[in-house]
CSV table of C-alpha atoms in Angstrom, one decimal:
chain,number,residue,atom,x,y,z
R,1,MET,CA,-60.8,-62.8,-193.0
R,2,HIS,CA,-58.2,-60.3,-194.0
R,3,ASP,CA,-58.9,-61.1,-197.6
R,4,ALA,CA,-59.2,-57.9,-199.6
R,5,SER,CA,-62.0,-59.3,-201.8
R,6,LEU,CA,-64.0,-60.5,-198.8
R,7,GLN,CA,-63.7,-57.1,-197.3
R,8,THR,CA,-64.9,-55.4,-200.5
R,9,ASN,CA,-67.7,-57.9,-200.9
R,10,LEU,CA,-68.9,-57.6,-197.3
R,11,GLU,CA,-69.3,-53.9,-198.0
R,12,ARG,CA,-72.2,-54.9,-200.2
R,13,LEU,CA,-73.9,-56.7,-197.3
R,14,PHE,CA,-73.2,-53.7,-195.0
R,15,ASN,CA,-74.6,-51.4,-197.7
R,16,ARG,CA,-77.9,-53.4,-197.7
R,17,MET,CA,-78.0,-53.7,-193.9
R,18,GLU,CA,-77.5,-50.0,-193.5
R,19,GLU,CA,-80.6,-49.1,-195.5
R,20,ARG,CA,-82.5,-47.8,-192.4
R,21,ARG,CA,-79.7,-47.2,-189.9
R,22,PRO,CA,-76.0,-47.3,-190.0
R,23,LEU,CA,-74.0,-50.2,-188.5
R,24,THR,CA,-71.3,-49.4,-186.0
R,25,ALA,CA,-67.7,-50.2,-186.7
R,26,ALA,CA,-67.9,-52.8,-183.9
R,27,GLN,CA,-71.0,-54.5,-185.6
R,28,LYS,CA,-69.2,-54.6,-189.0
R,29,GLY,CA,-66.1,-56.0,-187.3
R,30,GLU,CA,-68.2,-58.7,-185.7
R,31,LEU,CA,-69.8,-59.7,-189.0
R,32,GLN,CA,-66.4,-59.7,-190.6
R,33,ARG,CA,-65.0,-62.0,-187.9
R,34,ILE,CA,-67.7,-64.6,-188.4
R,35,ALA,CA,-67.6,-64.6,-192.2
R,36,SER,CA,-65.5,-67.4,-193.7
R,37,PRO,CA,-63.0,-66.8,-196.5
R,38,PRO,CA,-64.6,-67.0,-199.9
R,39,ILE,CA,-65.9,-70.3,-201.1
R,40,PHE,CA,-66.0,-70.8,-204.8
R,41,VAL,CA,-69.1,-72.5,-206.3
R,42,PRO,CA,-69.1,-73.1,-210.1
R,43,ALA,CA,-72.0,-72.1,-212.3
R,44,LYS,CA,-75.1,-74.4,-212.4
R,45,THR,CA,-74.2,-76.2,-209.2
R,46,ASP,CA,-76.4,-76.8,-206.2
R,47,TYR,CA,-74.8,-75.3,-203.1
R,48,VAL,CA,-77.3,-75.9,-200.2
R,49,PRO,CA,-79.7,-78.7,-201.1
R,50,GLU,CA,-83.3,-79.1,-200.1
R,51,GLY,CA,-83.6,-81.2,-197.0
R,52,ALA,CA,-80.2,-80.2,-195.7
R,53,LYS,CA,-79.8,-79.0,-192.2
R,54,PRO,CA,-77.1,-76.4,-192.6
R,55,SER,CA,-74.9,-75.5,-189.7
R,56,LYS,CA,-74.0,-72.2,-191.3
R,57,SER,CA,-75.7,-69.5,-193.4
R,58,SER,CA,-74.3,-68.3,-196.7
R,59,LEU,CA,-73.7,-64.8,-197.9
R,60,LEU,CA,-73.3,-64.3,-201.7
R,61,LEU,CA,-70.2,-62.3,-202.4
R,62,THR,CA,-70.0,-62.5,-206.2
R,63,GLY,CA,-72.1,-63.9,-209.0
R,64,PHE,CA,-75.8,-64.8,-209.3
R,65,ALA,CA,-77.5,-67.5,-207.2
R,66,CYS,CA,-81.0,-68.7,-207.0
R,67,ARG,CA,-83.4,-70.6,-204.8
R,68,TYR,CA,-85.4,-73.2,-206.5
R,69,THR,CA,-87.9,-76.0,-205.9
R,70,LEU,CA,-88.0,-79.1,-208.1
R,71,MET,CA,-91.5,-80.2,-209.0
R,72,PRO,CA,-92.4,-83.9,-209.1
R,73,ASP,CA,-92.4,-83.9,-212.9
R,74,GLY,CA,-88.8,-82.7,-212.9
R,75,ARG,CA,-89.5,-79.0,-213.8
R,76,ARG,CA,-87.5,-76.5,-211.8
R,77,GLN,CA,-89.2,-73.3,-210.5
R,78,ILE,CA,-86.8,-70.6,-209.4
R,79,THR,CA,-88.4,-68.7,-206.5
R,80,ALA,CA,-85.7,-66.1,-205.9
R,81,ILE,CA,-82.6,-64.7,-207.7
R,82,HIS,CA,-79.9,-63.5,-205.4
R,83,VAL,CA,-77.3,-60.8,-206.1
R,84,PRO,CA,-74.0,-60.1,-204.3
R,85,GLY,CA,-74.6,-58.8,-200.8
R,86,ASP,CA,-77.6,-61.1,-200.2
R,87,PHE,CA,-77.6,-63.4,-197.2
R,88,VAL,CA,-79.1,-66.3,-199.2
R,89,ASP,CA,-80.1,-68.7,-196.4
R,90,LEU,CA,-80.1,-66.7,-193.2
R,91,HIS,CA,-83.5,-68.3,-192.6
R,92,SER,CA,-81.9,-71.7,-192.2
R,93,LEU,CA,-80.8,-70.5,-188.8
R,94,PRO,CA,-84.3,-70.5,-187.2
R,95,LEU,CA,-85.9,-72.9,-189.8
R,96,GLU,CA,-83.2,-75.5,-189.6
R,97,VAL,CA,-84.3,-77.7,-192.6
R,98,MET,CA,-84.0,-76.3,-196.1
R,99,ASP,CA,-87.4,-76.5,-197.9
R,100,HIS,CA,-85.7,-75.5,-201.2
R,101,THR,CA,-82.3,-75.6,-202.8
R,102,VAL,CA,-79.8,-72.8,-203.1
R,103,ALA,CA,-77.8,-73.0,-206.4
R,104,ALA,CA,-75.2,-71.0,-208.2
R,105,LEU,CA,-76.5,-69.7,-211.6
R,106,THR,CA,-73.1,-68.3,-212.6
R,107,ASP,CA,-69.7,-68.8,-211.0
R,108,CYS,CA,-70.2,-67.6,-207.4
R,109,GLN,CA,-68.3,-66.9,-204.3
R,110,PHE,CA,-70.0,-67.4,-201.0
R,111,SER,CA,-68.9,-66.6,-197.4
R,112,ALA,CA,-70.4,-68.8,-194.7
R,113,ALA,CA,-71.3,-67.7,-191.1
R,114,ASP,CA,-71.5,-70.5,-188.5
R,115,HIS,CA,-74.9,-70.7,-186.9
R,116,ARG,CA,-73.3,-70.7,-183.4
R,117,ASP,CA,-71.6,-67.4,-184.2
R,118,LEU,CA,-74.8,-65.9,-185.6
R,119,LEU,CA,-76.7,-67.0,-182.5
R,120,ARG,CA,-74.1,-65.4,-180.3
R,121,ILE,CA,-74.1,-62.0,-182.1
R,122,ILE,CA,-77.9,-61.8,-182.2
R,123,SER,CA,-78.1,-62.5,-178.5
R,124,ASP,CA,-75.4,-60.1,-177.7
R,125,ASP,CA,-76.6,-57.3,-179.9
R,126,PRO,CA,-80.4,-56.7,-180.5
R,127,ASP,CA,-79.7,-54.0,-183.1
R,128,LEU,CA,-77.7,-56.4,-185.1
R,129,ALA,CA,-80.4,-59.1,-184.6
R,130,LEU,CA,-83.0,-56.6,-185.9
R,131,ALA,CA,-80.8,-55.8,-189.0
R,132,LEU,CA,-80.5,-59.5,-189.8
R,133,TRP,CA,-84.1,-60.1,-189.2
R,134,ARG,CA,-84.9,-57.2,-191.6
R,135,LEU,CA,-82.9,-59.0,-194.4
R,136,THR,CA,-85.1,-62.0,-194.1
R,137,LEU,CA,-88.2,-59.8,-194.1
R,138,LEU,CA,-87.0,-58.2,-197.3
R,139,ASP,CA,-86.7,-61.7,-198.8
R,140,GLY,CA,-90.4,-62.1,-197.9
R,141,ALA,CA,-91.3,-58.8,-199.5
R,142,LEU,CA,-89.6,-59.9,-202.7
R,143,HIS,CA,-91.5,-63.2,-202.7
R,144,ARG,CA,-94.8,-61.3,-202.3
R,145,GLU,CA,-93.9,-59.0,-205.2
R,146,TRP,CA,-93.0,-62.1,-207.3
R,147,ILE,CA,-96.4,-63.6,-206.6
R,148,VAL,CA,-98.0,-60.4,-207.9
R,149,ALA,CA,-95.7,-60.5,-210.9
R,150,PHE,CA,-96.9,-64.0,-211.7
R,151,ALA,CA,-100.3,-62.6,-212.4
R,152,MET,CA,-98.8,-60.5,-215.2
R,153,ASN,CA,-98.4,-61.4,-218.9
R,154,ALA,CA,-95.0,-62.4,-220.2
R,155,VAL,CA,-93.9,-58.9,-221.3
R,156,GLU,CA,-94.9,-57.3,-218.0
R,157,HIS,CA,-93.3,-60.0,-216.0
R,158,LEU,CA,-90.0,-60.0,-217.7
R,159,ALA,CA,-89.9,-56.1,-217.7
R,160,HIS,CA,-90.7,-56.2,-214.0
R,161,LEU,CA,-87.8,-58.7,-213.3
R,162,LEU,CA,-85.3,-56.6,-215.2
R,163,CYS,CA,-86.3,-53.3,-213.5
R,164,GLU,CA,-86.0,-55.0,-210.1
R,165,LEU,CA,-82.7,-56.6,-210.9
R,166,PHE,CA,-81.3,-53.2,-212.0
R,167,VAL,CA,-82.4,-51.5,-208.8
R,168,ARG,CA,-81.0,-54.3,-206.6
R,169,LEU,CA,-77.7,-54.3,-208.4
R,170,LYS,CA,-77.5,-50.5,-208.4
R,171,VAL,CA,-77.8,-50.5,-204.6
R,172,VAL,CA,-74.7,-52.8,-204.3
R,173,GLY,CA,-72.8,-50.9,-207.0
R,174,LEU,CA,-72.9,-53.5,-209.7
R,175,THR,CA,-74.4,-51.5,-212.5
R,176,GLU,CA,-72.5,-49.5,-215.0
R,177,GLY,CA,-74.5,-46.6,-216.4
R,178,PRO,CA,-77.7,-48.2,-217.7
R,179,SER,CA,-76.1,-51.7,-218.0
R,180,PHE,CA,-75.7,-54.7,-215.8
R,181,GLU,CA,-74.2,-58.2,-216.3
R,182,PHE,CA,-76.8,-60.9,-216.1
R,183,PRO,CA,-75.2,-63.9,-217.8
R,184,VAL,CA,-78.0,-66.5,-217.5
R,185,THR,CA,-79.6,-68.6,-220.2
R,186,GLN,CA,-83.2,-68.3,-221.6
R,187,GLU,CA,-83.9,-71.5,-219.7
R,188,VAL,CA,-83.1,-69.8,-216.3
R,189,LEU,CA,-85.3,-66.9,-217.2
R,190,ALA,CA,-88.0,-69.5,-218.2
R,191,GLU,CA,-87.7,-71.3,-214.9
R,192,THR,CA,-87.9,-67.9,-213.1
R,193,LEU,CA,-90.9,-66.6,-215.0
R,194,GLY,CA,-92.8,-69.9,-215.3
R,195,LEU,CA,-92.8,-69.7,-219.1
R,196,SER,CA,-91.3,-71.9,-221.8
R,197,PRO,CA,-87.8,-70.8,-223.1
R,198,VAL,CA,-89.4,-70.2,-226.5
R,199,HIS,CA,-91.8,-67.7,-225.0
R,200,VAL,CA,-89.0,-66.0,-223.0
R,201,ASN,CA,-87.0,-65.7,-226.2
R,202,ARG,CA,-89.9,-64.1,-228.0
R,203,THR,CA,-90.6,-61.7,-225.1
R,204,LEU,CA,-86.9,-60.7,-224.9
R,205,GLN,CA,-87.0,-59.9,-228.6
R,206,ASP,CA,-90.3,-57.9,-228.1
R,207,LEU,CA,-88.7,-55.8,-225.4
R,208,ARG,CA,-85.7,-55.3,-227.8
R,209,ALA,CA,-87.9,-54.5,-230.8
R,210,ASN,CA,-89.7,-51.9,-228.7
R,211,GLN,CA,-86.3,-50.4,-227.8
R,212,LEU,CA,-86.8,-50.8,-224.1
R,213,ILE,CA,-83.6,-53.0,-223.6
R,214,ALA,CA,-80.6,-54.2,-225.5
R,215,PHE,CA,-78.7,-57.4,-224.6
R,216,ASP,CA,-75.5,-58.8,-225.8
R,217,ARG,CA,-73.7,-61.8,-224.3
R,218,GLY,CA,-75.0,-61.5,-220.8
R,219,LEU,CA,-74.9,-57.7,-220.7
R,220,VAL,CA,-78.4,-56.1,-220.3
R,221,THR,CA,-78.8,-52.4,-221.1
R,222,ILE,CA,-81.9,-50.5,-220.3
R,223,LEU,CA,-82.5,-48.1,-223.1
R,224,ASP,CA,-85.8,-46.6,-221.9
R,225,TRP,CA,-86.4,-46.5,-218.2
R,226,THR,CA,-89.8,-45.0,-218.4
R,227,GLY,CA,-90.9,-47.4,-221.0
R,228,LEU,CA,-89.6,-50.5,-219.2
R,229,ARG,CA,-91.0,-49.4,-215.9
R,230,GLU,CA,-94.4,-48.9,-217.4
R,231,ALA,CA,-94.2,-52.2,-219.3
R,232,GLY,CA,-93.4,-53.9,-216.0
R,233,LYS,CA,-95.8,-51.9,-213.8
R,234,PHE,CA,-92.7,-51.5,-211.6
R,235,ASP,CA,-92.2,-49.5,-208.5
R,236,ALA,CA,-89.5,-50.2,-206.0
R,237,GLY,CA,-91.7,-50.0,-202.9
R,238,HIS,CA,-91.2,-53.7,-202.0
R,239,LEU,CA,-87.4,-53.1,-201.9
R,240,HIS,CA,-87.9,-50.8,-198.9
R,241,LEU,CA,-85.1,-48.5,-199.8
R,242,GLY,CA,-84.1,-45.9,-197.2
R,243,LYS,CA,-80.5,-44.8,-197.7
R,244,HIS,CA,-80.7,-45.7,-201.3
R,245,ARG,CA,-84.1,-44.2,-202.0
R,246,ASP,CA,-82.3,-41.8,-204.4
R,247,VAL,CA,-81.5,-44.9,-206.5
R,248,ALA,CA,-85.2,-45.6,-206.9
R,249,ALA,CA,-86.0,-41.9,-207.3
R,250,MET,CA,-83.4,-41.5,-210.0
R,251,ILE,CA,-84.7,-44.5,-211.9
R,252,LEU,CA,-88.3,-44.1,-211.3
R,253,ALA,CA,-88.6,-40.4,-211.9
R,254,ASP,CA,-90.1,-39.6,-215.3
U,1,MET,CA,-77.6,-79.2,-228.9
U,2,PRO,CA,-79.1,-77.9,-232.2
U,3,ARG,CA,-80.8,-74.5,-232.2
U,4,TYR,CA,-84.4,-74.2,-233.2
U,5,PHE,CA,-86.2,-71.0,-234.4
U,6,PHE,CA,-89.8,-70.3,-233.7
U,7,ASP,CA,-91.4,-67.7,-236.0
U,8,VAL,CA,-94.8,-66.4,-235.1
U,9,GLN,CA,-97.6,-64.6,-236.9
U,10,ASP,CA,-100.4,-63.2,-234.8
U,11,GLY,CA,-102.7,-60.2,-234.6
U,12,THR,CA,-99.8,-57.9,-234.1
U,13,GLY,CA,-97.8,-59.0,-237.1
U,14,VAL,CA,-95.0,-61.3,-238.0
U,15,PHE,CA,-92.2,-62.1,-235.6
U,16,ILE,CA,-89.1,-63.7,-237.0
U,17,ASP,CA,-87.1,-65.4,-234.3
U,18,GLN,CA,-83.5,-64.2,-234.6
U,19,LEU,CA,-82.1,-65.8,-231.4
U,20,GLY,CA,-83.4,-69.3,-231.5
U,21,THR,CA,-83.5,-71.7,-228.6
U,22,GLU,CA,-81.1,-74.7,-228.0
U,23,LEU,CA,-83.1,-77.9,-227.6
U,24,PRO,CA,-82.1,-81.6,-227.6
U,25,ASP,CA,-84.2,-82.8,-230.5
U,26,ASP,CA,-87.2,-82.2,-232.8
U,27,THR,CA,-89.7,-83.9,-230.4
U,28,THR,CA,-88.7,-81.5,-227.6
U,29,ALA,CA,-88.9,-78.6,-230.1
U,30,ARG,CA,-92.5,-79.5,-230.9
U,31,ALA,CA,-93.4,-79.8,-227.2
U,32,GLU,CA,-91.8,-76.5,-226.4
U,33,ALA,CA,-93.5,-74.9,-229.4
U,34,SER,CA,-96.9,-76.2,-228.1
U,35,ALA,CA,-96.2,-74.7,-224.6
U,36,ALA,CA,-95.1,-71.4,-226.0
U,37,LEU,CA,-98.0,-71.1,-228.4
U,38,ALA,CA,-100.4,-71.8,-225.6
U,39,SER,CA,-99.0,-69.2,-223.3
U,40,MET,CA,-98.6,-66.6,-226.1
U,41,ALA,CA,-102.2,-67.2,-227.1
U,42,LYS,CA,-103.3,-66.6,-223.5
U,43,ASP,CA,-101.4,-63.3,-223.3
U,44,GLN,CA,-102.6,-62.2,-226.7
U,45,ILE,CA,-106.2,-63.0,-226.3
U,46,SER,CA,-106.6,-61.6,-222.8
U,47,ARG,CA,-105.0,-58.4,-224.0
U,48,THR,CA,-106.9,-57.9,-227.3
U,49,ALA,CA,-110.2,-59.7,-226.6
U,50,LYS,CA,-110.8,-60.2,-230.3
U,51,SER,CA,-110.9,-63.1,-232.8
U,52,GLN,CA,-107.6,-64.0,-234.2
U,53,ASN,CA,-105.4,-66.7,-235.6
U,54,ILE,CA,-101.9,-67.4,-234.4
U,55,ALA,CA,-99.5,-69.5,-236.3
U,56,MET,CA,-96.0,-70.7,-235.3
U,57,TRP,CA,-93.4,-72.2,-237.6
U,58,VAL,CA,-90.5,-74.3,-236.1
U,59,ARG,CA,-87.2,-74.3,-238.0
U,60,HIS,CA,-84.1,-76.4,-237.3
U,61,GLU,CA,-80.9,-74.5,-237.6
U,62,ASN,CA,-80.1,-76.5,-240.7
U,63,GLY,CA,-83.1,-74.9,-242.4
U,64,GLU,CA,-85.4,-77.9,-242.1
U,65,ALA,CA,-89.0,-77.1,-241.3
U,66,ILE,CA,-90.0,-79.1,-238.2
U,67,ALA,CA,-93.6,-78.1,-237.5
U,68,VAL,CA,-96.4,-75.7,-238.0
U,69,LEU,CA,-98.8,-75.0,-235.2
U,70,THR,CA,-101.9,-73.0,-235.4
U,71,PHE,CA,-104.3,-71.5,-232.9
U,72,SER,CA,-107.7,-70.1,-233.8
U,73,PHE,CA,-109.8,-68.0,-231.5
U,74,ALA,CA,-113.2,-66.7,-232.2
U,75,LEU,CA,-115.1,-64.1,-230.1
U,76,LEU,CA,-118.7,-63.9,-231.4
U,77,SER,CA,-121.2,-61.2,-230.6
U,78,THR,CA,-124.5,-63.0,-230.3
U,79,SER,CA,-127.5,-63.2,-228.1
U,80,ALA,CA,-127.6,-67.0,-228.6
U,81,SER,CA,-126.9,-69.1,-225.5
U,82,PRO,CA,-126.1,-72.8,-225.4
U,83,ARG,CA,-129.8,-73.3,-224.7
U,84,ASP,CA,-130.7,-71.7,-228.0
U,85,PRO,CA,-131.7,-74.1,-230.8
U,86,VAL,CA,-129.8,-72.0,-233.3
U,87,LEU,CA,-126.6,-73.5,-231.8
U,88,GLY,CA,-128.0,-77.0,-232.4
U,89,GLY,CA,-129.7,-77.5,-229.1
U,90,THR,CA,-126.7,-79.4,-227.8
U,91,TYR,CA,-127.2,-78.2,-224.3
U,92,ARG,CA,-130.1,-79.3,-222.1
U,93,GLU,CA,-130.7,-79.0,-218.5
U,94,ALA,CA,-129.8,-82.3,-217.0
U,95,SER,CA,-133.2,-82.7,-215.2
U,96,GLY,CA,-135.3,-81.2,-218.0
U,97,ASP,CA,-137.2,-82.7,-220.8
U,98,PRO,CA,-135.1,-82.3,-224.0
U,99,SER,CA,-138.1,-81.4,-226.1
U,100,SER,CA,-139.1,-78.5,-223.9
U,101,ALA,CA,-136.1,-76.5,-225.1
U,102,ASN,CA,-138.0,-75.8,-228.3
């Protein structure tokens, strides 16, 4: 709990929670006290399986994680990609049973908050309860946007995903200029977009050929924001940025 | 796992796959090619709404040709309906007398 990296990484959560109103030092202290030391989860590993009844909720500190559902024929549909600062299964507190699996896409570090501690802080502090509730509502807003994106063609859908990831990573300070690390395979993108890996491969190369993005060993660089945003019909409204609306404005301005 | 390359020719031109996709075997490569061609055709046809042929060539990383897939789509401007004898009179109302279509 006095771990320096935990401290830094909790800042990403605070950053997200403070979108609408700042947290007090006492609220941050409370969250810090209930957050466990970092738990390492290697890439491509299930962390919270479907059907489980977790006694704690997990916050992603580093790496990329996903939520997925396994279809009866064995195909995997990824329903959310999580970036550092996301409380990945906060909903398991009121819902109890996991209806999907949380897995690490890359090497990840999680911090876990015991449900009893979470229940205590939400009953003691309605403002903190509202801030945590808001995080799960934002998850819902992302899911709605992803449903809309599923009605897009492959180029639009992939462009939309890359725009969205950039803005989300920018908010938590994980972009470098126009670039961000996103070291996942074509297969993961395919499972996210509901396409075959071969079509994803073609679509990535189309975006590259049109000089909208460049990619090299897991590093994605956005070469033409206006072009990528138009290709993905992207606007950041569903991210409900308040404090960070400048991030969206900077990116979305022509 | 071997890497397979999927080159495509469609209404927009020729796409030479430079990245490739790792897949366990030729059978999977053919199945993936079929799925990819179907979804590419869907995007392409809904976007352009015109007749076109799409072809895909599957190459193994060792240079071996694994498969060729083609997709042909025709959009015809015609006033003929399925009830029109020009199209062979293959359609009849289920309850009607077939000869009345003429």
